[in-house]
PDB file of C-alpha atoms in Angstrom:
ATOM      1  CA  MET O   1      12.171 -20.998 -18.736  1.00 66.00           C
ATOM      2  CA  ASN O   2      13.144 -23.192 -21.481  1.00 72.00           C
ATOM      3  CA  ASP O   3      10.960 -23.759 -24.600  1.00 87.00           C
ATOM      4  CA  ILE O   4       7.760 -25.496 -24.893  1.00 93.00           C
ATOM      5  CA  ARG O   5       7.924 -28.462 -26.977  1.00 94.00           C
ATOM      6  CA  ALA O   6       5.485 -30.850 -28.507  1.00 96.00           C
ATOM      7  CA  ASP O   7       6.644 -34.163 -30.167  1.00 97.00           C
ATOM      8  CA  ARG O   8       4.159 -35.971 -32.238  1.00 97.00           C
ATOM      9  CA  ILE O   9       1.187 -35.219 -30.220  1.00 97.00           C
ATOM     10  CA  LEU O  10      -2.210 -36.736 -30.756  1.00 96.00           C
ATOM     11  CA  TYR O  11      -5.554 -35.512 -29.480  1.00 96.00           C
ATOM     12  CA  SER O  12      -9.227 -36.520 -29.608  1.00 96.00           C
ATOM     13  CA  TYR O  13     -12.331 -35.135 -27.778  1.00 92.00           C
ATOM     14  CA  THR O  14     -14.285 -38.319 -29.312  1.00 87.00           C
ATOM     15  CA  HIS O  15     -12.935 -41.873 -29.774  1.00 79.00           C
ATOM     16  CA  ASN O  16     -11.108 -42.069 -33.272  1.00 80.00           C
ATOM     17  CA  LYS O  17     -11.746 -38.440 -34.367  1.00 89.00           C
ATOM     18  CA  PRO O  18      -8.218 -36.893 -33.471  1.00 93.00           C
ATOM     19  CA  VAL O  19      -8.452 -33.144 -33.888  1.00 96.00           C
ATOM     20  CA  ILE O  20      -4.706 -32.748 -33.401  1.00 97.00           C
ATOM     21  CA  LYS O  21      -2.911 -35.411 -35.495  1.00 96.00           C
ATOM     22  CA  HIS O  22       0.739 -36.171 -34.713  1.00 96.00           C
ATOM     23  CA  VAL O  23       1.870 -32.296 -34.280  1.00 97.00           C
ATOM     24  CA  SER O  24       5.662 -31.570 -33.394  1.00 97.00           C
ATOM     25  CA  ILE O  25       6.471 -28.016 -32.668  1.00 97.00           C
ATOM     26  CA  ASN O  26       9.015 -26.107 -30.609  1.00 95.00           C
ATOM     27  CA  ILE O  27       7.862 -22.783 -29.076  1.00 93.00           C
ATOM     28  CA  ARG O  28      10.716 -20.437 -28.254  1.00 86.00           C
ATOM     29  CA  SER O  29      10.610 -18.940 -24.870  1.00 81.00           C
ATOM     30  CA  LYS O  30      10.856 -15.254 -25.410  1.00 85.00           C
ATOM     31  CA  GLY O  31       9.262 -15.049 -29.125  1.00 92.00           C
ATOM     32  CA  ILE O  32       5.816 -14.228 -30.124  1.00 95.00           C
ATOM     33  CA  THR O  33       4.225 -17.082 -32.003  1.00 97.00           C
ATOM     34  CA  ALA O  34       0.931 -17.068 -33.672  1.00 97.00           C
ATOM     35  CA  LEU O  35      -1.409 -19.922 -34.187  1.00 97.00           C
ATOM     36  CA  VAL O  36      -3.733 -19.378 -37.051  1.00 97.00           C
ATOM     37  CA  GLY O  37      -6.189 -21.145 -39.318  1.00 95.00           C
ATOM     38  CA  ASP O  38      -9.948 -21.735 -40.166  1.00 93.00           C
ATOM     39  CA  ASN O  39     -12.408 -22.411 -37.480  1.00 92.00           C
ATOM     40  CA  GLY O  40     -11.871 -26.301 -36.473  1.00 91.00           C
ATOM     41  CA  SER O  41      -8.417 -26.353 -37.421  1.00 95.00           C
ATOM     42  CA  GLY O  42      -7.192 -27.161 -34.077  1.00 95.00           C
ATOM     43  CA  LYS O  43      -5.673 -23.855 -32.718  1.00 96.00           C
ATOM     44  CA  THR O  44      -7.330 -23.595 -29.477  1.00 96.00           C
ATOM     45  CA  THR O  45      -6.857 -27.398 -28.887  1.00 97.00           C
ATOM     46  CA  LEU O  46      -3.238 -27.250 -29.656  1.00 98.00           C
ATOM     47  CA  GLY O  47      -2.889 -24.106 -27.236  1.00 97.00           C
ATOM     48  CA  LYS O  48      -4.486 -26.000 -24.533  1.00 96.00           C
ATOM     49  CA  LEU O  49      -2.130 -28.779 -25.063  1.00 96.00           C
ATOM     50  CA  LEU O  50       0.892 -26.423 -24.734  1.00 95.00           C
ATOM     51  CA  ALA O  51      -0.474 -24.927 -21.711  1.00 93.00           C
ATOM     52  CA  GLY O  52      -0.956 -28.504 -20.158  1.00 91.00           C
ATOM     53  CA  ILE O  53      -4.746 -27.763 -19.649  1.00 92.00           C
ATOM     54  CA  LEU O  54      -5.271 -30.804 -22.049  1.00 93.00           C
ATOM     55  CA  LYS O  55      -3.126 -33.932 -21.889  1.00 93.00           C
ATOM     56  CA  PRO O  56      -2.215 -35.519 -25.357  1.00 95.00           C
ATOM     57  CA  ASP O  57      -3.641 -38.979 -25.978  1.00 94.00           C
ATOM     58  CA  SER O  58      -0.138 -39.858 -27.413  1.00 95.00           C
ATOM     59  CA  GLY O  59       3.132 -38.184 -27.899  1.00 96.00           C
ATOM     60  CA  GLN O  60       4.466 -35.599 -25.312  1.00 96.00           C
ATOM     61  CA  VAL O  61       4.563 -32.015 -24.401  1.00 95.00           C
ATOM     62  CA  TRP O  62       7.514 -30.732 -22.555  1.00 93.00           C
ATOM     63  CA  ILE O  63       7.160 -27.592 -20.469  1.00 90.00           C
ATOM     64  CA  ASP O  64      10.398 -26.091 -19.224  1.00 86.00           C
ATOM     65  CA  GLY O  65      11.911 -29.527 -19.500  1.00 87.00           C
ATOM     66  CA  LEU O  66       9.161 -31.498 -17.828  1.00 88.00           C
ATOM     67  CA  ALA O  67       6.578 -33.800 -19.262  1.00 90.00           C
ATOM     68  CA  SER O  68       3.157 -32.190 -18.937  1.00 88.00           C
ATOM     69  CA  GLN O  69       1.573 -35.321 -18.122  1.00 86.00           C
ATOM     70  CA  ASN O  70       3.582 -35.423 -14.803  1.00 88.00           C
ATOM     71  CA  MET O  71       2.689 -31.864 -13.839  1.00 87.00           C
ATOM     72  CA  THR O  72      -0.361 -30.501 -11.995  1.00 84.00           C
ATOM     73  CA  LEU O  73      -2.332 -27.400 -13.110  1.00 80.00           C
ATOM     74  CA  SER O  74      -0.647 -25.465 -10.241  1.00 79.00           C
ATOM     75  CA  ASP O  75       2.714 -26.505 -11.573  1.00 83.00           C
ATOM     76  CA  VAL O  76       1.885 -25.491 -14.889  1.00 86.00           C
ATOM     77  CA  GLY O  77       0.308 -22.214 -13.930  1.00 82.00           C
ATOM     78  CA  GLN O  78       3.414 -20.886 -12.200  1.00 82.00           C
ATOM     79  CA  ARG O  79       5.197 -21.219 -15.692  1.00 90.00           C
ATOM     80  CA  ILE O  80       2.497 -20.553 -18.214  1.00 93.00           C
ATOM     81  CA  GLY O  81      -0.671 -18.196 -18.163  1.00 92.00           C
ATOM     82  CA  TYR O  82      -3.535 -18.938 -20.226  1.00 94.00           C
ATOM     83  CA  LEU O  83      -5.956 -16.452 -21.373  1.00 94.00           C
ATOM     84  CA  PHE O  84      -9.373 -18.027 -22.414  1.00 94.00           C
ATOM     85  CA  GLN O  85     -11.384 -16.334 -25.238  1.00 91.00           C
ATOM     86  CA  ASN O  86     -13.946 -15.642 -22.726  1.00 93.00           C
ATOM     87  CA  PRO O  87     -12.668 -13.841 -19.854  1.00 92.00           C
ATOM     88  CA  ARG O  88     -15.371 -14.455 -17.494  1.00 93.00           C
ATOM     89  CA  LYS O  89     -13.870 -18.067 -17.274  1.00 93.00           C
ATOM     90  CA  HIS O  90     -11.164 -16.509 -15.170  1.00 92.00           C
ATOM     91  CA  ILE O  91     -13.561 -14.734 -12.491  1.00 93.00           C
ATOM     92  CA  VAL O  92     -13.527 -16.331  -9.022  1.00 92.00           C
ATOM     93  CA  ALA O  93     -13.766 -13.500  -6.602  1.00 93.00           C
ATOM     94  CA  THR O  94     -16.359 -10.768  -5.762  1.00 94.00           C
ATOM     95  CA  SER O  95     -14.005  -7.608  -6.479  1.00 95.00           C
ATOM     96  CA  VAL O  96     -11.366  -6.692  -8.922  1.00 95.00           C
ATOM     97  CA  ARG O  97      -8.724  -6.378  -6.172  1.00 93.00           C
ATOM     98  CA  GLU O  98      -9.608  -9.728  -4.730  1.00 92.00           C
ATOM     99  CA  GLN O  99      -9.488 -11.396  -8.205  1.00 92.00           C
ATOM    100  CA  LEU O 100      -5.652 -10.513  -8.312  1.00 90.00           C
ATOM    101  CA  LEU O 101      -5.216 -11.499  -4.842  1.00 87.00           C
ATOM    102  CA  VAL O 102      -6.377 -15.203  -5.088  1.00 82.00           C
ATOM    103  CA  ALA O 103      -3.378 -16.605  -6.924  1.00 67.00           C
ATOM    104  CA  HIS O 104      -1.397 -14.999  -4.319  1.00 65.00           C
ATOM    105  CA  GLU O 105      -3.338 -16.504  -1.354  1.00 64.00           C
ATOM    106  CA  LEU O 106      -3.006 -19.810  -2.913  1.00 56.00           C
ATOM    107  CA  LEU O 107       0.687 -19.621  -3.182  1.00 56.00           C
ATOM    108  CA  GLU O 108       0.571 -18.611   0.467  1.00 53.00           C
ATOM    109  CA  LYS O 109       2.971 -15.905   0.015  1.00 63.00           C
ATOM    110  CA  ASP O 110       3.492 -12.612   2.039  1.00 69.00           C
ATOM    111  CA  PRO O 111       0.186 -10.657   2.186  1.00 69.00           C
ATOM    112  CA  LYS O 112       2.138  -7.273   1.831  1.00 77.00           C
ATOM    113  CA  GLU O 113       3.818  -8.637  -1.283  1.00 78.00           C
ATOM    114  CA  GLY O 114       0.496  -9.542  -2.660  1.00 80.00           C
ATOM    115  CA  GLU O 115      -0.903  -6.053  -2.216  1.00 85.00           C
ATOM    116  CA  ALA O 116       2.191  -4.311  -3.805  1.00 87.00           C
ATOM    117  CA  ASN O 117       1.754  -6.559  -6.912  1.00 86.00           C
ATOM    118  CA  ALA O 118      -1.931  -6.153  -7.113  1.00 88.00           C
ATOM    119  CA  GLN O 119      -1.442  -2.509  -6.912  1.00 90.00           C
ATOM    120  CA  ALA O 120       1.134  -2.507  -9.489  1.00 90.00           C
ATOM    121  CA  LEU O 121      -1.128  -4.738 -11.830  1.00 90.00           C
ATOM    122  CA  LEU O 122      -4.043  -2.430 -11.285  1.00 92.00           C
ATOM    123  CA  HIS O 123      -2.024   0.691 -12.327  1.00 90.00           C
ATOM    124  CA  LEU O 124      -0.544  -1.126 -15.371  1.00 87.00           C
ATOM    125  CA  PHE O 125      -3.985  -2.082 -16.609  1.00 89.00           C
ATOM    126  CA  GLN O 126      -5.654   1.182 -15.629  1.00 90.00           C
ATOM    127  CA  LEU O 127      -8.092  -0.732 -13.290  1.00 94.00           C
ATOM    128  CA  GLU O 128      -7.097   1.286 -10.046  1.00 94.00           C
ATOM    129  CA  HIS O 129     -10.594   3.073 -10.109  1.00 95.00           C
ATOM    130  CA  LYS O 130     -12.425  -0.432 -10.476  1.00 96.00           C
ATOM    131  CA  ALA O 131     -10.414  -1.940  -7.360  1.00 95.00           C
ATOM    132  CA  GLN O 132     -13.549  -2.342  -5.276  1.00 96.00           C
ATOM    133  CA  ALA O 133     -15.933  -3.130  -7.956  1.00 97.00           C
ATOM    134  CA  SER O 134     -17.554  -6.543  -8.741  1.00 96.00           C
ATOM    135  CA  PRO O 135     -15.952  -7.993 -12.044  1.00 96.00           C
ATOM    136  CA  TYR O 136     -19.267  -8.638 -13.290  1.00 95.00           C
ATOM    137  CA  THR O 137     -19.858  -4.921 -13.696  1.00 96.00           C
ATOM    138  CA  LEU O 138     -16.961  -4.476 -15.849  1.00 96.00           C
ATOM    139  CA  SER O 139     -17.072  -3.959 -19.668  1.00 92.00           C
ATOM    140  CA  HIS O 140     -15.797  -6.593 -21.883  1.00 90.00           C
ATOM    141  CA  GLY O 141     -12.544  -4.741 -22.441  1.00 89.00           C
ATOM    142  CA  GLU O 142     -12.044  -4.217 -18.741  1.00 92.00           C
ATOM    143  CA  LEU O 143     -12.898  -8.002 -18.173  1.00 93.00           C
ATOM    144  CA  LYS O 144     -10.077  -8.809 -20.697  1.00 91.00           C
ATOM    145  CA  ARG O 145      -7.578  -6.532 -18.842  1.00 91.00           C
ATOM    146  CA  LEU O 146      -8.545  -8.110 -15.520  1.00 94.00           C
ATOM    147  CA  ALA O 147      -8.022 -11.461 -16.927  1.00 93.00           C
ATOM    148  CA  LEU O 148      -4.672 -10.661 -18.209  1.00 91.00           C
ATOM    149  CA  ALA O 149      -3.829  -9.210 -15.110  1.00 91.00           C
ATOM    150  CA  SER O 150      -4.812 -12.181 -12.891  1.00 90.00           C
ATOM    151  CA  ILE O 151      -2.731 -14.646 -14.871  1.00 90.00           C
ATOM    152  CA  LEU O 152       0.305 -12.304 -14.555  1.00 87.00           C
ATOM    153  CA  PHE O 153       0.046 -12.029 -10.894  1.00 84.00           C
ATOM    154  CA  SER O 154       1.873 -15.360 -10.415  1.00 81.00           C
ATOM    155  CA  LYS O 155       4.622 -14.170 -12.839  1.00 84.00           C
ATOM    156  CA  PRO O 156       4.502 -16.785 -15.462  1.00 88.00           C
ATOM    157  CA  ASP O 157       7.338 -17.031 -17.976  1.00 90.00           C
ATOM    158  CA  PHE O 158       5.011 -17.538 -20.800  1.00 93.00           C
ATOM    159  CA  LEU O 159       1.229 -16.413 -22.017  1.00 95.00           C
ATOM    160  CA  ILE O 160      -0.814 -18.327 -24.412  1.00 96.00           C
ATOM    161  CA  LEU O 161      -3.834 -16.091 -25.414  1.00 96.00           C
ATOM    162  CA  ASP O 162      -6.841 -17.523 -26.893  1.00 96.00           C
ATOM    163  CA  GLU O 163      -8.479 -14.856 -29.358  1.00 94.00           C
ATOM    164  CA  PRO O 164      -7.506 -11.822 -27.300  1.00 93.00           C
ATOM    165  CA  THR O 165      -8.931  -9.176 -29.587  1.00 91.00           C
ATOM    166  CA  ALA O 166     -12.330 -10.960 -29.714  1.00 90.00           C
ATOM    167  CA  GLY O 167     -15.043  -8.505 -28.653  1.00 86.00           C
ATOM    168  CA  LEU O 168     -12.769  -5.595 -28.501  1.00 87.00           C
ATOM    169  CA  ASP O 169     -13.439  -2.354 -30.744  1.00 88.00           C
ATOM    170  CA  HIS O 170     -10.706  -0.740 -32.344  1.00 89.00           C
ATOM    171  CA  THR O 171      -9.613   1.770 -29.481  1.00 89.00           C
ATOM    172  CA  ARG O 172      -9.474  -1.225 -26.919  1.00 86.00           C
ATOM    173  CA  MET O 173      -7.532  -3.277 -29.286  1.00 89.00           C
ATOM    174  CA  ILE O 174      -4.795  -0.682 -29.627  1.00 90.00           C
ATOM    175  CA  GLN O 175      -4.922  -0.640 -25.778  1.00 88.00           C
ATOM    176  CA  LEU O 176      -4.441  -4.288 -25.683  1.00 88.00           C
ATOM    177  CA  SER O 177      -1.418  -4.225 -27.942  1.00 91.00           C
ATOM    178  CA  ASN O 178       0.204  -1.547 -26.034  1.00 90.00           C
ATOM    179  CA  TYR O 179      -0.397  -3.734 -22.724  1.00 88.00           C
ATOM    180  CA  LEU O 180       0.973  -6.853 -24.327  1.00 90.00           C
ATOM    181  CA  MET O 181       4.176  -5.134 -25.647  1.00 91.00           C
ATOM    182  CA  LYS O 182       4.856  -3.844 -22.130  1.00 88.00           C
ATOM    183  CA  VAL O 183       4.565  -7.517 -20.899  1.00 89.00           C
ATOM    184  CA  HIS O 184       6.580  -8.759 -23.712  1.00 91.00           C
ATOM    185  CA  GLN O 185       9.353  -6.288 -22.798  1.00 91.00           C
ATOM    186  CA  LYS O 186       9.721  -7.884 -19.425  1.00 88.00           C
ATOM    187  CA  GLY O 187      10.805 -11.174 -21.215  1.00 90.00           C
ATOM    188  CA  ILE O 188       7.751 -12.926 -21.313  1.00 92.00           C
ATOM    189  CA  GLY O 189       7.038 -15.261 -24.385  1.00 93.00           C
ATOM    190  CA  MET O 190       3.665 -15.366 -25.967  1.00 95.00           C
ATOM    191  CA  VAL O 191       1.576 -17.633 -28.084  1.00 97.00           C
ATOM    192  CA  LEU O 192      -1.415 -15.836 -29.802  1.00 97.00           C
ATOM    193  CA  ILE O 193      -4.311 -17.686 -31.188  1.00 97.00           C
ATOM    194  CA  SER O 194      -5.975 -15.412 -33.535  1.00 94.00           C
ATOM    195  CA  HIS O 195      -8.204 -14.762 -36.503  1.00 91.00           C
ATOM    196  CA  ASN O 196      -7.179 -11.201 -36.567  1.00 92.00           C
ATOM    197  CA  TRP O 197      -4.509 -11.040 -39.154  1.00 92.00           C
ATOM    198  CA  ALA O 198      -3.646  -7.347 -38.618  1.00 91.00           C
ATOM    199  CA  PHE O 199      -3.144  -8.226 -34.958  1.00 93.00           C
ATOM    200  CA  VAL O 200      -1.049 -11.232 -35.932  1.00 94.00           C
ATOM    201  CA  LYS O 201       1.208  -9.522 -38.271  1.00 92.00           C
ATOM    202  CA  LYS O 202       1.837  -6.525 -35.800  1.00 92.00           C
ATOM    203  CA  HIS O 203       2.910  -8.804 -33.042  1.00 94.00           C
ATOM    204  CA  ALA O 204       3.911 -12.093 -34.141  1.00 95.00           C
ATOM    205  CA  ASP O 205       7.550 -13.024 -35.178  1.00 94.00           C
ATOM    206  CA  ARG O 206       6.413 -16.392 -36.096  1.00 96.00           C
ATOM    207  CA  ILE O 207       3.174 -17.605 -37.829  1.00 97.00           C
ATOM    208  CA  VAL O 208       2.047 -21.326 -37.663  1.00 97.00           C
ATOM    209  CA  THR O 209      -1.021 -22.159 -39.931  1.00 97.00           C
ATOM    210  CA  LEU O 210      -2.920 -25.190 -38.869  1.00 97.00           C
ATOM    211  CA  GLU O 211      -5.391 -27.152 -41.176  1.00 96.00           C
ATOM    212  CA  GLU O 212      -7.363 -30.080 -40.023  1.00 95.00           C
ATOM    213  CA  GLY O 213      -5.250 -30.529 -36.913  1.00 96.00           C
ATOM    214  CA  LYS O 214      -2.064 -30.453 -38.739  1.00 97.00           C
ATOM    215  CA  ILE O 215       0.693 -27.640 -39.180  1.00 97.00           C
ATOM    216  CA  VAL O 216       0.723 -26.956 -42.904  1.00 97.00           C
ATOM    217  CA  HIS O 217       2.937 -23.828 -42.727  1.00 95.00           C
ATOM    218  CA  ASP O 218       5.468 -22.301 -40.194  1.00 95.00           C
ATOM    219  CA  THR O 219       7.134 -19.112 -41.217  1.00 93.00           C
ATOM    220  CA  GLN O 220       9.096 -16.174 -39.817  1.00 90.00           C
ATOM    221  CA  SER O 221       7.199 -12.913 -39.880  1.00 79.00           C
ATOM    222  CA  GLU O 222       8.542  -9.580 -41.032  1.00 71.00           C
ATOM    223  CA  ASN O 223       8.700  -8.568 -37.469  1.00 62.00           C
TER     224      ASN O 223
END
C-alpha cells in the first residue's frame, strides 16, 4: 500500500469552528507514527480523517493513491483498520468466533478460508478458550484484543489505533505491546493516537504533536 497523505485538510463538527485547521501530513506505509497532544487538540479527529471515517470539509486525503471522498467505508476498510477507543463499538456478533467471521462473510470469501483465519487470530490473541463466549462477557483487555483481531481479519495494510492502552493495567499493556509488535513485523504500518508517553516512546518512530487542530511538532523518535 502507498502512504496516507493529507493535503491542507479542514474539518469542523459545527459551522465555522474548525477542529482540524489546514493540516498537511504524509504517513509512511510501514512506519509507526504517533499522534499526541492535549485533550481537544484534534488527534482523534485527524485519525478518523486519515482512516476515511470522516471526510474533510476542504482539502484532500489520499489513501493508497485514491481520494477518500470517492471511497466507500468498505473500500477503506480493506486497506485501513481503525481501532476505536471503546472496543464495544466493534462488536456486531453474539460470539467471539462469529465476530471474526463477520468481515469474511461480508466479503463473500471461501468459508473454509474464513475458519482458518479466525482460528489463527484466536490463537495469536489468546482467545481460543473464549471462541464460543459472548463478547459482552469479556474483560476490557479481552475486548481490546478481540477488536484488534476483528479489524485484522480483512488483512488491512495499515492500522490506526485510538488510545489503545486506555483502561489496561500494566500487564495487559505489555501484552498489547507484544501483539502490536507481532502485527508490525508482518509489514503493517500504524498510527498510534495516545496520551501514554511511555507507550509512544517505546513503539513510535515518528511523533507528531497537535495543538488546537494544527501540527506544531513533527519529529523522529529515538526508535
